């Protein structure tokens, strides 16, 4: 088996321990011999980036998701996205922002250090590569160990991946999701959480992307208006939204009380409802 690098990652991050969970903006240099293979690449908003994590330990079979917390349970590396693995291939979906000089790709969400060899590029195709109904492990313990900033960054990425852009409606949805996760004390994507959505299409898109709720899995209802409801085991968080500010930055800086009124229903109140 022979692998020949087609390019290199140029990143501001030089040490693996300094890499943010969500990655950073970076540039991929494609070597001159392979520049012709980029014809048409700019027609895609996202690419599948395959790289070789040259500094990774290849002798580890079990690890901990240490970027989140050292206190998380150890798992087999095939059930983690850790760089340590027998064959340290990195496969990630990145946003393409542009092409410079015919062979330099400007990318977002690149979680690879400077100098990482690039093995391959493929166009990301929603109909083939997106499995929205896919399920994974319960992330509740992981979320509890995240900093508020890390959790917000993850929510933003999930929301934007589904909606397409970070607009004021998405920002409000992220603030609502933060509060709902705190009230219900669990990952909002677990099957035990259902969502009733209001009428704002951007907020609706974002909350579907964050929760994975759909009519088909019986976790999603729509009622219109300005009320949004998150229901979990024995507890329900009801959000009444105010006017949506026009600035994303203002929404993320605002006090929750200025964005929405949250009312929590207890098990007794749910039975009486």
mmCIF file of C-alpha atoms in Angstrom:
data_model
loop_
_atom_site.group_PDB
_atom_site.id
_atom_site.type_symbol
_atom_site.label_atom_id
_atom_site.label_comp_id
_atom_site.label_asym_id
_atom_site.label_seq_id
_atom_site.Cartn_x
_atom_site.Cartn_y
_atom_site.Cartn_z
ATOM 1 C CA UNK A 1 0.000 0.000 0.000
ATOM 2 C CA UNK A 2 1.496 3.329 -1.059
ATOM 3 C CA UNK A 3 0.287 6.817 -0.132
ATOM 4 C CA UNK A 4 1.756 9.919 -1.719
ATOM 5 C CA UNK A 5 0.877 13.303 -0.175
ATOM 6 C CA UNK A 6 -0.831 15.695 -2.575
ATOM 7 C CA UNK A 7 -0.294 18.771 -0.418
ATOM 8 C CA UNK A 8 0.261 20.263 3.038
ATOM 9 C CA UNK A 9 -1.792 22.003 5.692
ATOM 10 C CA UNK A 10 -0.738 25.572 6.540
ATOM 11 C CA UNK A 11 -2.225 26.442 9.927
ATOM 12 C CA UNK A 12 -1.645 28.852 12.794
ATOM 13 C CA UNK A 13 -1.690 25.834 15.152
ATOM 14 C CA UNK A 14 1.649 24.028 15.483
ATOM 15 C CA UNK A 15 0.985 21.818 18.523
ATOM 16 C CA UNK A 16 -1.808 19.226 18.822
ATOM 17 C CA UNK A 17 -2.659 20.265 22.382
ATOM 18 C CA UNK A 18 -3.360 23.827 21.229
ATOM 19 C CA UNK A 19 -6.006 22.829 18.659
ATOM 20 C CA UNK A 20 -9.546 24.031 19.516
ATOM 21 C CA UNK A 21 -12.259 21.369 19.361
ATOM 22 C CA UNK A 22 -13.903 23.113 16.399
ATOM 23 C CA UNK A 23 -10.651 23.603 14.485
ATOM 24 C CA UNK A 24 -9.450 26.843 12.894
ATOM 25 C CA UNK A 25 -9.304 28.600 9.549
ATOM 26 C CA UNK A 26 -6.404 27.184 7.546
ATOM 27 C CA UNK A 27 -4.957 26.962 4.054
ATOM 28 C CA UNK A 28 -4.254 23.792 2.098
ATOM 29 C CA UNK A 29 -1.421 23.941 -0.395
ATOM 30 C CA UNK A 30 -1.834 21.445 -3.236
ATOM 31 C CA UNK A 31 1.485 20.533 -4.847
ATOM 32 C CA UNK A 32 2.045 21.697 -8.428
ATOM 33 C CA UNK A 33 1.967 18.144 -9.794
ATOM 34 C CA UNK A 34 -1.631 17.772 -8.565
ATOM 35 C CA UNK A 35 -2.964 21.300 -9.182
ATOM 36 C CA UNK A 36 -4.829 20.167 -12.306
ATOM 37 C CA UNK A 37 -6.967 17.860 -10.138
ATOM 38 C CA UNK A 38 -8.570 20.957 -8.550
ATOM 39 C CA UNK A 39 -10.505 21.893 -11.702
ATOM 40 C CA UNK A 40 -14.111 22.521 -10.651
ATOM 41 C CA UNK A 41 -13.447 22.285 -6.917
ATOM 42 C CA UNK A 42 -14.685 25.847 -6.332
ATOM 43 C CA UNK A 43 -18.213 24.732 -7.287
ATOM 44 C CA UNK A 44 -18.475 22.993 -3.895
ATOM 45 C CA UNK A 45 -19.214 24.725 -0.598
ATOM 46 C CA UNK A 46 -17.735 21.832 1.430
ATOM 47 C CA UNK A 47 -15.032 19.239 0.883
ATOM 48 C CA UNK A 48 -14.041 15.965 2.507
ATOM 49 C CA UNK A 49 -10.428 16.401 3.582
ATOM 50 C CA UNK A 50 -8.297 13.290 4.092
ATOM 51 C CA UNK A 51 -4.950 13.778 5.843
ATOM 52 C CA UNK A 52 -2.220 11.779 7.552
ATOM 53 C CA UNK A 53 -1.763 12.755 11.231
ATOM 54 C CA UNK A 54 1.993 12.362 11.164
ATOM 55 C CA UNK A 55 2.594 13.053 14.872
ATOM 56 C CA UNK A 56 -0.079 10.653 16.176
ATOM 57 C CA UNK A 57 0.730 7.623 18.323
ATOM 58 C CA UNK A 58 -0.042 4.468 16.297
ATOM 59 C CA UNK A 59 0.276 1.970 19.173
ATOM 60 C CA UNK A 60 -2.782 3.062 21.183
ATOM 61 C CA UNK A 61 -6.033 1.051 21.064
ATOM 62 C CA UNK A 62 -7.911 2.807 23.868
ATOM 63 C CA UNK A 63 -8.002 6.509 24.720
ATOM 64 C CA UNK A 64 -9.944 9.328 26.395
ATOM 65 C CA UNK A 65 -11.428 12.374 24.657
ATOM 66 C CA UNK A 66 -8.953 14.614 26.491
ATOM 67 C CA UNK A 67 -9.824 17.783 24.575
ATOM 68 C CA UNK A 68 -13.052 17.777 26.549
ATOM 69 C CA UNK A 69 -11.937 16.302 29.881
ATOM 70 C CA UNK A 70 -9.504 13.773 31.333
ATOM 71 C CA UNK A 71 -12.372 12.509 33.508
ATOM 72 C CA UNK A 72 -14.312 10.964 30.630
ATOM 73 C CA UNK A 73 -14.323 7.157 30.353
ATOM 74 C CA UNK A 74 -11.747 5.380 28.220
ATOM 75 C CA UNK A 75 -12.995 3.987 24.903
ATOM 76 C CA UNK A 76 -11.586 2.084 21.968
ATOM 77 C CA UNK A 77 -10.075 4.419 19.392
ATOM 78 C CA UNK A 78 -12.471 3.146 16.723
ATOM 79 C CA UNK A 79 -15.312 4.669 18.767
ATOM 80 C CA UNK A 80 -13.485 8.004 19.152
ATOM 81 C CA UNK A 81 -12.357 10.778 16.822
ATOM 82 C CA UNK A 82 -8.978 10.827 18.525
ATOM 83 C CA UNK A 83 -5.828 11.243 16.383
ATOM 84 C CA UNK A 84 -4.210 8.223 18.071
ATOM 85 C CA UNK A 85 -5.048 5.071 16.110
ATOM 86 C CA UNK A 86 -3.293 2.275 14.177
ATOM 87 C CA UNK A 87 -3.555 4.175 10.890
ATOM 88 C CA UNK A 88 -3.856 7.867 11.780
ATOM 89 C CA UNK A 89 -6.002 9.069 8.906
ATOM 90 C CA UNK A 90 -8.005 12.233 9.484
ATOM 91 C CA UNK A 91 -11.289 12.458 7.574
ATOM 92 C CA UNK A 92 -13.192 15.691 8.083
ATOM 93 C CA UNK A 93 -15.746 17.887 6.356
ATOM 94 C CA UNK A 94 -14.504 21.446 5.854
ATOM 95 C CA UNK A 95 -16.048 24.576 4.375
ATOM 96 C CA UNK A 96 -14.328 25.912 1.248
ATOM 97 C CA UNK A 97 -14.063 29.705 1.316
ATOM 98 C CA UNK A 98 -12.009 30.182 -1.808
ATOM 99 C CA UNK A 99 -9.111 29.147 -4.028
ATOM 100 C CA UNK A 100 -5.955 31.255 -4.288
ATOM 101 C CA UNK A 101 -3.466 31.081 -7.152
ATOM 102 C CA UNK A 102 -5.104 27.939 -8.507
ATOM 103 C CA UNK A 103 -3.780 25.578 -5.816
ATOM 104 C CA UNK A 104 -4.248 27.088 -2.332
ATOM 105 C CA UNK A 105 -7.580 26.256 -0.685
ATOM 106 C CA UNK A 106 -8.946 28.547 2.041
ATOM 107 C CA UNK A 107 -10.858 26.379 4.513
ATOM 108 C CA UNK A 108 -12.831 26.591 7.768
ATOM 109 C CA UNK A 109 -12.986 24.125 10.690
ATOM 110 C CA UNK A 110 -9.631 22.489 9.981
ATOM 111 C CA UNK A 111 -8.444 20.575 13.077
ATOM 112 C CA UNK A 112 -4.996 19.690 11.722
ATOM 113 C CA UNK A 113 -1.681 21.182 12.759
ATOM 114 C CA UNK A 114 0.685 23.032 10.463
ATOM 115 C CA UNK A 115 2.600 20.747 8.131
ATOM 116 C CA UNK A 116 0.102 17.858 8.144
ATOM 117 C CA UNK A 117 0.324 15.901 4.854
ATOM 118 C CA UNK A 118 -2.837 15.962 2.723
ATOM 119 C CA UNK A 119 -3.737 12.588 1.205
ATOM 120 C CA UNK A 120 -6.941 13.325 -0.732
ATOM 121 C CA UNK A 121 -9.836 15.718 -1.351
ATOM 122 C CA UNK A 122 -13.388 14.834 -2.343
ATOM 123 C CA UNK A 123 -16.523 16.952 -2.823
ATOM 124 C CA UNK A 124 -19.014 16.682 0.042
ATOM 125 C CA UNK A 125 -22.467 15.772 -1.320
ATOM 126 C CA UNK A 126 -25.427 16.203 1.005
ATOM 127 C CA UNK A 127 -27.602 13.493 -0.530
ATOM 128 C CA UNK A 128 -24.876 10.868 -0.180
ATOM 129 C CA UNK A 129 -22.751 11.972 2.753
ATOM 130 C CA UNK A 130 -25.314 13.435 5.177
ATOM 131 C CA UNK A 131 -27.222 10.883 7.266
ATOM 132 C CA UNK A 132 -29.362 13.163 9.406
ATOM 133 C CA UNK A 133 -31.136 10.207 11.009
ATOM 134 C CA UNK A 134 -27.839 8.760 12.282
ATOM 135 C CA UNK A 135 -27.562 8.313 16.037
ATOM 136 C CA UNK A 136 -24.586 8.234 18.378
ATOM 137 C CA UNK A 137 -23.730 7.976 22.044
ATOM 138 C CA UNK A 138 -25.335 10.108 24.748
ATOM 139 C CA UNK A 139 -23.068 13.154 25.118
ATOM 140 C CA UNK A 140 -24.555 14.355 28.428
ATOM 141 C CA UNK A 141 -21.452 13.632 30.530
ATOM 142 C CA UNK A 142 -19.188 15.157 27.888
ATOM 143 C CA UNK A 143 -21.313 18.314 27.691
ATOM 144 C CA UNK A 144 -21.210 18.732 31.472
ATOM 145 C CA UNK A 145 -17.408 18.785 31.336
ATOM 146 C CA UNK A 146 -17.224 21.283 28.478
ATOM 147 C CA UNK A 147 -16.673 24.969 29.085
ATOM 148 C CA UNK A 148 -19.648 27.187 28.105
ATOM 149 C CA UNK A 149 -17.637 28.486 25.167
ATOM 150 C CA UNK A 150 -16.862 25.002 23.865
ATOM 151 C CA UNK A 151 -20.494 23.938 24.154
ATOM 152 C CA UNK A 152 -21.707 27.072 22.377
ATOM 153 C CA UNK A 153 -19.194 26.557 19.562
ATOM 154 C CA UNK A 154 -20.497 23.023 19.064
ATOM 155 C CA UNK A 155 -24.117 24.195 18.990
ATOM 156 C CA UNK A 156 -23.273 26.900 16.468
ATOM 157 C CA UNK A 157 -21.571 24.401 14.189
ATOM 158 C CA UNK A 158 -24.508 21.947 14.351
ATOM 159 C CA UNK A 159 -26.998 24.741 13.686
ATOM 160 C CA UNK A 160 -25.048 26.323 10.826
ATOM 161 C CA UNK A 161 -24.374 22.940 9.209
ATOM 162 C CA UNK A 162 -28.136 22.446 8.938
ATOM 163 C CA UNK A 163 -29.277 26.015 8.247
ATOM 164 C CA UNK A 164 -26.379 27.230 6.100
ATOM 165 C CA UNK A 165 -25.375 30.479 7.810
ATOM 166 C CA UNK A 166 -24.997 32.125 11.194
ATOM 167 C CA UNK A 167 -27.905 34.566 11.209
ATOM 168 C CA UNK A 168 -29.748 36.214 14.147
ATOM 169 C CA UNK A 169 -32.356 33.435 14.201
ATOM 170 C CA UNK A 170 -29.640 30.792 14.527
ATOM 171 C CA UNK A 171 -27.966 32.773 17.305
ATOM 172 C CA UNK A 172 -31.258 32.923 19.244
ATOM 173 C CA UNK A 173 -31.737 29.175 18.736
ATOM 174 C CA UNK A 174 -28.268 28.530 20.177
ATOM 175 C CA UNK A 175 -29.062 30.636 23.266
ATOM 176 C CA UNK A 176 -32.362 28.758 23.701
ATOM 177 C CA UNK A 177 -30.602 25.389 23.310
ATOM 178 C CA UNK A 178 -27.986 26.352 25.919
ATOM 179 C CA UNK A 179 -30.742 27.145 28.410
ATOM 180 C CA UNK A 180 -32.775 24.034 27.531
ATOM 181 C CA UNK A 181 -29.778 21.736 28.039
ATOM 182 C CA UNK A 182 -29.134 23.374 31.408
ATOM 183 C CA UNK A 183 -32.771 22.958 32.518
ATOM 184 C CA UNK A 184 -33.177 19.365 31.283
ATOM 185 C CA UNK A 185 -29.628 18.464 32.363
ATOM 186 C CA UNK A 186 -28.952 16.355 29.301
ATOM 187 C CA UNK A 187 -27.830 16.252 25.686
ATOM 188 C CA UNK A 188 -30.685 17.648 23.561
ATOM 189 C CA UNK A 189 -30.044 15.048 20.833
ATOM 190 C CA UNK A 190 -31.000 12.043 22.966
ATOM 191 C CA UNK A 191 -34.240 10.194 22.096
ATOM 192 C CA UNK A 192 -35.830 11.177 25.425
ATOM 193 C CA UNK A 193 -35.984 14.870 24.435
ATOM 194 C CA UNK A 194 -38.757 16.116 22.154
ATOM 195 C CA UNK A 195 -39.183 19.608 20.731
ATOM 196 C CA UNK A 196 -42.182 21.755 19.846
ATOM 197 C CA UNK A 197 -41.206 24.562 17.495
ATOM 198 C CA UNK A 198 -42.605 28.019 16.884
ATOM 199 C CA UNK A 199 -42.875 29.924 13.624
ATOM 200 C CA UNK A 200 -39.441 31.410 12.900
ATOM 201 C CA UNK A 201 -37.904 29.397 10.020
ATOM 202 C CA UNK A 202 -34.290 30.156 10.950
ATOM 203 C CA UNK A 203 -34.793 29.172 14.596
ATOM 204 C CA UNK A 204 -36.640 26.056 13.433
ATOM 205 C CA UNK A 205 -33.793 25.010 11.135
ATOM 206 C CA UNK A 206 -31.204 25.588 13.840
ATOM 207 C CA UNK A 207 -33.047 23.629 16.535
ATOM 208 C CA UNK A 208 -33.642 20.706 14.183
ATOM 209 C CA UNK A 209 -29.923 20.657 13.401
ATOM 210 C CA UNK A 210 -29.003 20.776 17.088
ATOM 211 C CA UNK A 211 -31.506 18.227 18.380
ATOM 212 C CA UNK A 212 -31.902 15.835 15.440
ATOM 213 C CA UNK A 213 -35.654 15.918 16.131
ATOM 214 C CA UNK A 214 -37.928 14.967 13.215
ATOM 215 C CA UNK A 215 -41.594 14.025 12.813
ATOM 216 C CA UNK A 216 -40.448 10.566 11.746
ATOM 217 C CA UNK A 217 -38.727 9.854 15.072
ATOM 218 C CA UNK A 218 -41.722 11.344 16.923
ATOM 219 C CA UNK A 219 -39.574 13.967 18.603
ATOM 220 C CA UNK A 220 -40.748 17.021 16.647
ATOM 221 C CA UNK A 221 -43.934 19.054 16.568
ATOM 222 C CA UNK A 222 -44.603 22.485 15.072
ATOM 223 C CA UNK A 223 -47.219 24.895 16.370
ATOM 224 C CA UNK A 224 -46.206 28.324 15.073
ATOM 225 C CA UNK A 225 -46.043 31.453 17.193
ATOM 226 C CA UNK A 226 -43.221 32.450 19.520
ATOM 227 C CA UNK A 227 -43.341 29.516 21.954
ATOM 228 C CA UNK A 228 -40.684 26.769 21.865
ATOM 229 C CA UNK A 229 -40.890 23.730 24.132
ATOM 230 C CA UNK A 230 -38.262 21.138 25.115
ATOM 231 C CA UNK A 231 -39.672 18.086 26.889
ATOM 232 C CA UNK A 232 -37.537 15.580 28.788
ATOM 233 C CA UNK A 233 -38.130 12.886 31.388
ATOM 234 C CA UNK A 234 -40.252 14.525 34.092
ATOM 235 C CA UNK A 235 -39.419 18.088 33.100
ATOM 236 C CA UNK A 236 -40.341 20.564 30.413
ATOM 237 C CA UNK A 237 -38.764 23.913 29.491
ATOM 238 C CA UNK A 238 -41.083 26.389 27.749
ATOM 239 C CA UNK A 239 -39.516 29.406 26.027
ATOM 240 C CA UNK A 240 -41.468 32.521 25.053
ATOM 241 C CA UNK A 241 -39.349 34.562 22.677
ATOM 242 C CA UNK A 242 -39.200 38.318 22.463
ATOM 243 C CA UNK A 243 -38.195 40.351 19.418
ATOM 244 C CA UNK A 244 -35.100 38.925 17.702
ATOM 245 C CA UNK A 245 -32.237 41.477 17.708
ATOM 246 C CA UNK A 246 -30.659 42.202 14.343
ATOM 247 C CA UNK A 247 -27.060 41.581 15.433
ATOM 248 C CA UNK A 248 -25.618 38.106 16.048
ATOM 249 C CA UNK A 249 -22.977 39.574 18.360
ATOM 250 C CA UNK A 250 -25.656 41.406 20.355
ATOM 251 C CA UNK A 251 -27.609 38.166 20.786
ATOM 252 C CA UNK A 252 -24.605 36.263 22.128
ATOM 253 C CA UNK A 253 -23.737 39.149 24.488
ATOM 254 C CA UNK A 254 -27.290 39.688 25.777
ATOM 255 C CA UNK A 255 -28.758 38.476 29.050
ATOM 256 C CA UNK A 256 -31.102 35.515 28.576
ATOM 257 C CA UNK A 257 -33.981 37.429 30.133
ATOM 258 C CA UNK A 258 -33.829 40.003 27.325
ATOM 259 C CA UNK A 259 -34.164 37.281 24.669
ATOM 260 C CA UNK A 260 -36.794 34.979 26.141
ATOM 261 C CA UNK A 261 -38.850 34.040 29.161
ATOM 262 C CA UNK A 262 -38.220 30.453 30.263
ATOM 263 C CA UNK A 263 -40.751 28.592 32.368
ATOM 264 C CA UNK A 264 -40.016 25.137 33.768
ATOM 265 C CA UNK A 265 -42.808 22.662 34.359
ATOM 266 C CA UNK A 266 -42.464 20.008 37.028
ATOM 267 C CA UNK A 267 -43.666 16.374 36.787
ATOM 268 C CA UNK A 268 -46.917 17.281 38.605
ATOM 269 C CA UNK A 269 -47.604 20.152 36.241
ATOM 270 C CA UNK A 270 -46.961 17.888 33.220
ATOM 271 C CA UNK A 271 -49.591 15.418 34.447
ATOM 272 C CA UNK A 272 -52.099 18.230 34.985
ATOM 273 C CA UNK A 273 -51.404 19.806 31.581
#
